[in-house]
Amino acid sequence: MKHIHVELGKDSYDIHVGNGLLDRAGDYIRSLTHTRNIAVISDSHVDGLYGQRLEDSLAAANFTVHRIVFPAGEKNKSAASLLDLYRQLSEAGITRMDYVVAFGGGVTGDLGGFAAATFLRGLPFVQIPTSILAQVDSSVGGKVGIDLPSGKNQAGSFCQPQGVLIDPQLLRTLPPRYVHDGLGEVIKYGCITDLQLFELLEAVDEESIFSHWEEIIERCCSCKARLVERDVLDLGERMVLNFGHTIGHAIERYYDYGVYTHGEAVAAGMSMLTGMTEEMGLTQAGTTARLRHLLQRYGLPQDVDATAAELLPFISNDKKMRGQHMTLVILKEIGKARLLPLDASELPKFIRKKGAK
Ligand SMILES: NC(=O)c1ccc[n+]([C@@H]2O[C@H](COP(=O)([O-])OP(=O)(O)OC[C@H]3O[C@@H](n4cnc5c(N)ncnc54)[C@H](O)[C@@H]3O)[C@@H](O)[C@H]2O)c1
Ligand SMILES: [Zn+2]
C-alpha cells in the first residue's frame, strides 16, 4: 500500500493506493466522518461490476448507503445528469453533514465531484477512481465539472476531495480501449518528470504491467500532486501536464472525437511535437525514437494523417493560447519538460508530418 499526501493547507488530503483497497473503503471513510448517510455516485457499468462490493464495505462500517447511478458515457457528463443527481441526492435525504463518494472513471469523478461540490453548497466527498485515466489523473487535482453543448468541461469548479482511494485491481475489468487511453497519460508522466517510470514502462508490457500498477499509479499521482501543490488553480507550473495536449486536443477535434481517444491523441501529439523539437536541437537527440518505440509497445499512435495545416484551425481555439502568444510544453530529454513561449504563427513548425524522417 502506498500513500501520497497532497499539501494544500486546509484542503489537504491523502491518496491511498493498494490492491484490494475497495473492500476497506468503509473503514477508511469511517475514519473521516461520524455521519450515517453516504451517497455513492457511479455510472451504470461500474455500479453493476462493483457497486455491491462497495456497499457491503460501507455497510459493515455502519453507513446507510444510497447508490446513485447514471448511464455510463461522456455524453452523460451533462447538465441534465447533474440535475438528476441533485434530485436523487435530495430524495435520499442527503444533508450537509453527509458524505458523497464518486466511484468510477473520470466522467463519474468530474460529474459526481461537481454534484458533491455544489449540492447544498457543497458536501465532503471521496474519490474512488476505477479507470487508469481517473486513477492517474482526473481524481487528483480537484477539478470537477460537466460538459456544456458549447464545449467540454465548460462548467465546473475547483473542489478538493477529502481523500482518494485507489484499488489497481479494479483495472482488471477495464475494456482494452480505455487501458490504451490511460497508458497515453501514464507515458506522459514519464516523459515530463519521471525517467524511472519511463524505464519501468520500457521494461514491462501490457500483460506484465498488472503487477506494477501500484508503483506506476503512485509515481503518476505523486507527480500530479507535487504540481498541484505548487499551482492549485492551473495558472503556471501545472501546465507541464499539458505535454502533448495542444496537438492532442486538435487531433481529437479534427477527427470529431470519433477516431482517437484522448490518450491516443495525446500520444500522437507528444511524438509529433518531439520529432520537431529534437530536429530543432531543443530536445536531446534520440528522444523521439525512444518515445515512439514506447508508444508502439502499448498500441498507441505516433502520428496521424492530418497535416499541420489541417490541425491548425483546431488549435487556435485552444484555451492555452492567449492572443498571439502561446506556451508549448516540450521535452528537454525523457523525464524533463520545459515551457516554451512562442508566437502562434510559429506553431506549424512544431507539428511533425507523418512519415517524416
Ligand atoms: N478532472 C480532471 O482533472 C480530469 C483530467 C483528465 C480527464 N478528465 C475527464 O475524465 C473523463 C474521462 O475519464 P475516463 O476515461 O475514465 O472515462 P469514463 O469515466 O467514461 O470511463 C470509461 C469507461 O470505462 C468504464 N469503467 C470505468 N472503470 C471501470 C472498471 N474498473 N471496469 C470496467 N469498466 C470501467 C466506464 O463505465 C466507462 O464506460 C473525461 O470526461 C475527461 O474530461 C478530468
Ligand atoms: Zn489528458
Coordinates of N, CA, C and O and ligand atoms in Angstrom, one line a residue, residues 42-47 49-50 70-75 77 103-111 127-147 152-153 157-158 167-175 177-179 181-182 185 188-189 224 234 238 241 245 249 261-263, ligand 1:
S42 N -22.2 6.5 -9.1 CA -21.4 5.8 -10.1 C -22.1 5.6 -11.4 O -23.4 5.8 -11.4
D43 N -21.4 5.2 -12.4 CA -22.1 5.0 -13.7 C -22.6 3.6 -13.7 O -22.3 2.8 -12.9
S44 N -23.5 3.3 -14.7 CA -24.1 2.0 -14.8 C -23.2 0.8 -14.9 O -23.4 -0.2 -14.3
H45 N -22.0 1.0 -15.6 CA -21.1 -0.1 -15.7 C -20.4 -0.4 -14.3 O -20.4 -1.6 -13.9
V46 N -19.9 0.6 -13.7 CA -19.1 0.4 -12.5 C -20.0 0.0 -11.4 O -19.7 -0.9 -10.6
D47 N -21.2 0.5 -11.3 CA -22.2 0.1 -10.3 C -22.5 -1.4 -10.5 O -22.5 -2.1 -9.5
L49 N -20.6 -3.7 -11.8 CA -19.5 -4.6 -11.5 C -19.1 -4.6 -10.0 O -18.7 -5.6 -9.5
Y50 N -19.1 -3.4 -9.4 CA -18.5 -3.2 -8.1 C -19.4 -2.6 -7.1 O -19.0 -2.4 -5.9
F70 N -25.9 6.8 -12.8 CA -26.3 7.5 -14.1 C -25.8 6.6 -15.2 O -24.8 5.8 -15.0
P71 N -26.3 6.7 -16.4 CA -25.9 5.9 -17.5 C -24.4 6.2 -17.9 O -24.1 7.4 -18.0
A72 N -23.6 5.2 -18.2 CA -22.2 5.4 -18.5 C -22.0 6.2 -19.8 O -22.9 6.1 -20.7
G73 N -20.9 6.9 -19.9 CA -20.6 7.6 -21.1 C -20.4 9.1 -21.0 O -21.1 9.8 -20.2
E74 N -19.4 9.6 -21.8 CA -19.1 11.0 -21.7 C -20.3 11.9 -22.0 O -20.5 13.0 -21.4
K75 N -21.2 11.4 -22.8 CA -22.4 12.3 -23.2 C -23.3 12.6 -22.0 O -24.1 13.5 -22.0
K77 N -22.0 13.4 -19.0 CA -21.3 14.3 -18.2 C -22.0 15.7 -18.4 O -21.3 16.6 -18.9
F103 N -17.5 7.2 -7.5 CA -17.0 5.9 -7.7 C -17.0 5.5 -9.2 O -18.1 5.1 -9.6
G104 N -15.9 5.7 -9.9 CA -15.9 5.3 -11.3 C -14.8 6.0 -12.0 O -13.8 6.4 -11.4
G105 N -15.0 6.1 -13.4 CA -13.9 6.7 -14.2 C -13.9 8.2 -14.1 O -14.6 8.8 -13.2
G106 N -13.3 8.8 -15.0 CA -13.1 10.3 -15.0 C -14.5 11.0 -15.1 O -14.7 12.1 -14.6
V107 N -15.4 10.4 -15.9 CA -16.7 11.0 -16.1 C -17.4 11.1 -14.7 O -17.9 12.1 -14.3
T108 N -17.4 10.0 -14.0 CA -18.0 10.0 -12.7 C -17.3 10.9 -11.7 O -18.0 11.6 -10.9
G109 N -16.0 10.9 -11.7 CA -15.3 11.8 -10.8 C -15.6 13.3 -11.1 O -15.8 14.0 -10.1
D110 N -15.7 13.6 -12.3 CA -16.0 15.0 -12.7 C -17.4 15.4 -12.4 O -17.7 16.4 -11.7
L111 N -18.3 14.5 -12.8 CA -19.8 14.8 -12.6 C -20.2 14.6 -11.2 O -20.9 15.5 -10.6
Q127 N -13.0 10.4 -3.6 CA -12.9 9.9 -4.9 C -12.4 8.4 -4.8 O -11.4 8.1 -4.2
I128 N -13.2 7.5 -5.5 CA -12.7 6.1 -5.7 C -12.6 5.9 -7.2 O -13.6 5.4 -7.8
P129 N -11.5 6.3 -7.8 CA -11.4 6.2 -9.2 C -11.2 4.7 -9.7 O -10.5 4.0 -9.0
T130 N -11.8 4.4 -10.9 CA -11.7 3.0 -11.3 C -11.1 2.8 -12.7 O -10.9 1.6 -13.1
S131 N -10.9 3.8 -13.5 CA -10.2 3.7 -14.8 C -8.8 4.2 -14.6 O -8.4 4.9 -13.6
I132 N -7.9 3.8 -15.5 CA -6.5 4.2 -15.4 C -6.4 5.8 -15.4 O -5.8 6.4 -14.6
L133 N -7.2 6.3 -16.4 CA -7.2 7.8 -16.5 C -7.6 8.5 -15.2 O -7.0 9.4 -14.8
A134 N -8.6 7.9 -14.6 CA -9.1 8.5 -13.3 C -8.1 8.2 -12.2 O -7.8 9.1 -11.3
Q135 N -7.4 7.1 -12.2 CA -6.5 6.7 -11.1 C -5.2 7.5 -11.2 O -4.6 7.8 -10.2
V136 N -4.8 7.9 -12.4 CA -3.5 8.6 -12.5 C -3.7 10.1 -12.7 O -2.7 10.8 -12.7
D137 N -4.9 10.5 -13.0 CA -5.0 11.9 -13.5 C -6.2 12.6 -12.9 O -6.1 13.5 -12.0
S138 N -7.5 12.2 -13.3 CA -8.6 13.1 -13.0 C -9.0 13.1 -11.6 O -9.6 14.1 -11.1
S139 N -8.7 12.1 -10.8 CA -9.1 12.1 -9.4 C -8.3 13.0 -8.5 O -8.6 13.3 -7.4
V140 N -7.1 13.4 -9.0 CA -6.2 14.2 -8.3 C -6.2 15.6 -8.8 O -6.1 15.8 -10.1
G141 N -6.3 16.6 -8.0 CA -6.2 18.0 -8.5 C -7.4 18.8 -8.3 O -7.3 20.1 -8.4
G142 N -8.5 18.2 -8.0 CA -9.7 19.0 -7.6 C -10.5 19.6 -8.6 O -11.4 20.4 -8.4
K143 N -10.2 19.3 -9.9 CA -11.1 19.9 -11.0 C -12.3 19.0 -11.1 O -12.2 17.8 -11.4
V144 N -13.5 19.6 -11.0 CA -14.7 18.9 -11.2 C -15.6 19.7 -12.1 O -15.4 20.9 -12.2
G145 N -16.5 19.0 -12.8 CA -17.3 19.8 -13.8 C -18.1 18.9 -14.7 O -18.0 17.7 -14.7
I146 N -18.8 19.6 -15.6 CA -19.6 18.9 -16.7 C -19.3 19.6 -18.0 O -18.7 20.7 -18.1
D147 N -19.7 18.9 -19.1 CA -19.6 19.5 -20.4 C -20.9 20.3 -20.7 O -22.0 20.0 -20.1
K152 N -16.5 21.0 -24.0 CA -16.1 20.1 -22.9 C -15.7 20.9 -21.6 O -15.0 21.9 -21.7
N153 N -16.1 20.4 -20.5 CA -15.6 20.9 -19.2 C -15.9 22.4 -19.0 O -15.1 23.1 -18.4
S157 N -15.7 23.6 -11.2 CA -15.1 24.4 -10.2 C -13.8 23.6 -9.7 O -13.6 22.4 -10.1
F158 N -13.1 24.2 -8.8 CA -12.0 23.5 -8.1 C -12.6 23.2 -6.8 O -13.0 24.0 -6.0
D167 N -7.7 1.4 -6.0 CA -7.5 0.0 -6.0 C -7.2 -0.5 -7.4 O -8.1 -0.6 -8.2
P168 N -5.9 -0.7 -7.7 CA -5.5 -1.0 -9.0 C -6.1 -2.3 -9.5 O -6.2 -2.5 -10.7
Q169 N -6.5 -3.2 -8.6 CA -7.1 -4.5 -9.0 C -8.4 -4.2 -9.9 O -8.8 -5.1 -10.7
L170 N -9.0 -3.1 -9.7 CA -10.3 -2.8 -10.4 C -10.0 -2.7 -11.9 O -10.9 -2.8 -12.7
L171 N -8.7 -2.4 -12.2 CA -8.4 -2.2 -13.7 C -8.5 -3.5 -14.5 O -8.5 -3.4 -15.7
R172 N -8.6 -4.6 -13.8 CA -8.7 -5.9 -14.5 C -9.9 -6.0 -15.4 O -9.8 -6.7 -16.4
T173 N -10.9 -5.2 -15.1 CA -12.2 -5.3 -15.9 C -12.3 -4.2 -16.9 O -13.2 -4.1 -17.6
L174 N -11.3 -3.3 -16.9 CA -11.3 -2.1 -17.8 C -11.2 -2.6 -19.2 O -10.3 -3.3 -19.6
P175 N -12.1 -2.1 -20.1 CA -12.0 -2.5 -21.5 C -10.7 -2.0 -22.1 O -10.2 -1.0 -21.8
R177 N -9.7 -0.7 -24.8 CA -9.7 0.7 -25.4 C -9.3 1.7 -24.3 O -8.5 2.7 -24.6
Y178 N -9.8 1.5 -23.1 CA -9.6 2.5 -22.0 C -8.2 2.3 -21.4 O -7.7 3.1 -20.7
V179 N -7.7 1.0 -21.5 CA -6.4 0.7 -21.0 C -5.4 1.5 -21.8 O -4.5 2.3 -21.3
D181 N -5.9 4.1 -23.7 CA -6.2 5.6 -23.4 C -5.5 6.1 -22.2 O -4.8 7.1 -22.2
G182 N -5.6 5.3 -21.1 CA -4.9 5.7 -19.9 C -3.4 5.6 -20.0 O -2.7 6.5 -19.4
E185 N -1.6 8.8 -21.0 CA -1.3 9.7 -19.9 C -0.2 9.2 -19.0 O 0.7 10.0 -18.5
K188 N 3.0 10.0 -20.6 CA 3.2 11.4 -20.5 C 3.9 11.8 -19.2 O 4.9 12.6 -19.2
Y189 N 3.5 11.2 -18.1 CA 4.1 11.5 -16.8 C 5.6 11.1 -16.8 O 6.5 11.8 -16.3
K224 N 1.6 14.4 -10.2 CA 0.5 15.4 -10.3 C 0.3 16.2 -9.0 O 0.1 17.4 -9.0
D234 N -4.0 26.0 -11.6 CA -3.6 25.7 -13.0 C -3.3 27.0 -13.8 O -3.9 27.2 -14.9
R238 N 1.7 23.9 -13.4 CA 0.9 22.7 -13.7 C 0.7 22.5 -15.2 O 0.3 21.4 -15.6
L241 N 1.7 19.4 -17.4 CA 0.8 18.3 -17.5 C 0.2 18.3 -18.9 O -0.4 17.3 -19.3
H245 N -0.8 17.8 -25.3 CA -2.2 18.1 -25.3 C -2.6 19.2 -26.3 O -3.8 19.1 -26.8
H249 N -5.4 17.7 -28.4 CA -6.8 18.3 -28.4 C -7.2 18.6 -29.9 O -8.3 18.3 -30.2
T261 N -9.0 8.2 -29.1 CA -9.4 8.5 -27.8 C -8.5 9.7 -27.3 O -7.5 10.0 -28.0
H262 N -8.8 10.2 -26.2 CA -7.9 11.3 -25.7 C -6.5 10.9 -25.5 O -5.6 11.6 -26.0
G263 N -6.3 9.7 -24.9 CA -4.9 9.2 -24.6 C -4.2 8.9 -25.9 O -3.0 9.2 -26.0
Ligands
LIG1 N1 -10.8 16.5 -13.6 C1 -9.7 16.3 -14.2 O1 -8.6 16.9 -13.8 C2 -9.7 15.5 -15.4 C3 -8.4 15.1 -16.0 C4 -8.5 14.3 -17.1 C5 -9.7 13.8 -17.7 N2 -10.8 14.2 -17.1 C6 -12.1 13.7 -17.6 O2 -12.2 12.3 -17.4 C7 -13.1 11.8 -18.4 C8 -12.6 10.6 -19.0 O3 -12.4 9.6 -18.0 P1 -12.4 8.0 -18.3 O4 -11.6 7.7 -19.5 O5 -12.2 7.3 -17.0 O6 -14.0 7.9 -18.8 P2 -15.2 7.1 -18.1 O7 -15.5 7.6 -16.8 O8 -16.3 7.3 -19.1 O9 -14.8 5.6 -18.1 C9 -14.5 4.9 -19.3 C10 -15.4 3.7 -19.4 O10 -14.9 2.7 -18.6 C11 -15.8 2.2 -17.7 N3 -15.1 1.8 -16.5 C12 -14.5 2.6 -15.6 N4 -13.9 1.8 -14.7 C13 -14.1 0.5 -15.0 C14 -13.6 -0.7 -14.5 N5 -12.8 -0.7 -13.4 N6 -14.0 -1.8 -15.1 C15 -14.8 -1.8 -16.2 N7 -15.2 -0.6 -16.7 C16 -14.9 0.5 -16.2 C17 -16.8 3.3 -17.5 O11 -18.1 2.8 -17.1 C18 -16.8 3.9 -18.9 O12 -17.7 3.1 -19.8 C19 -13.4 12.9 -19.4 O13 -14.7 13.4 -19.2 C20 -12.3 14.0 -19.1 O14 -12.8 15.3 -19.3 C21 -10.8 15.0 -16.0

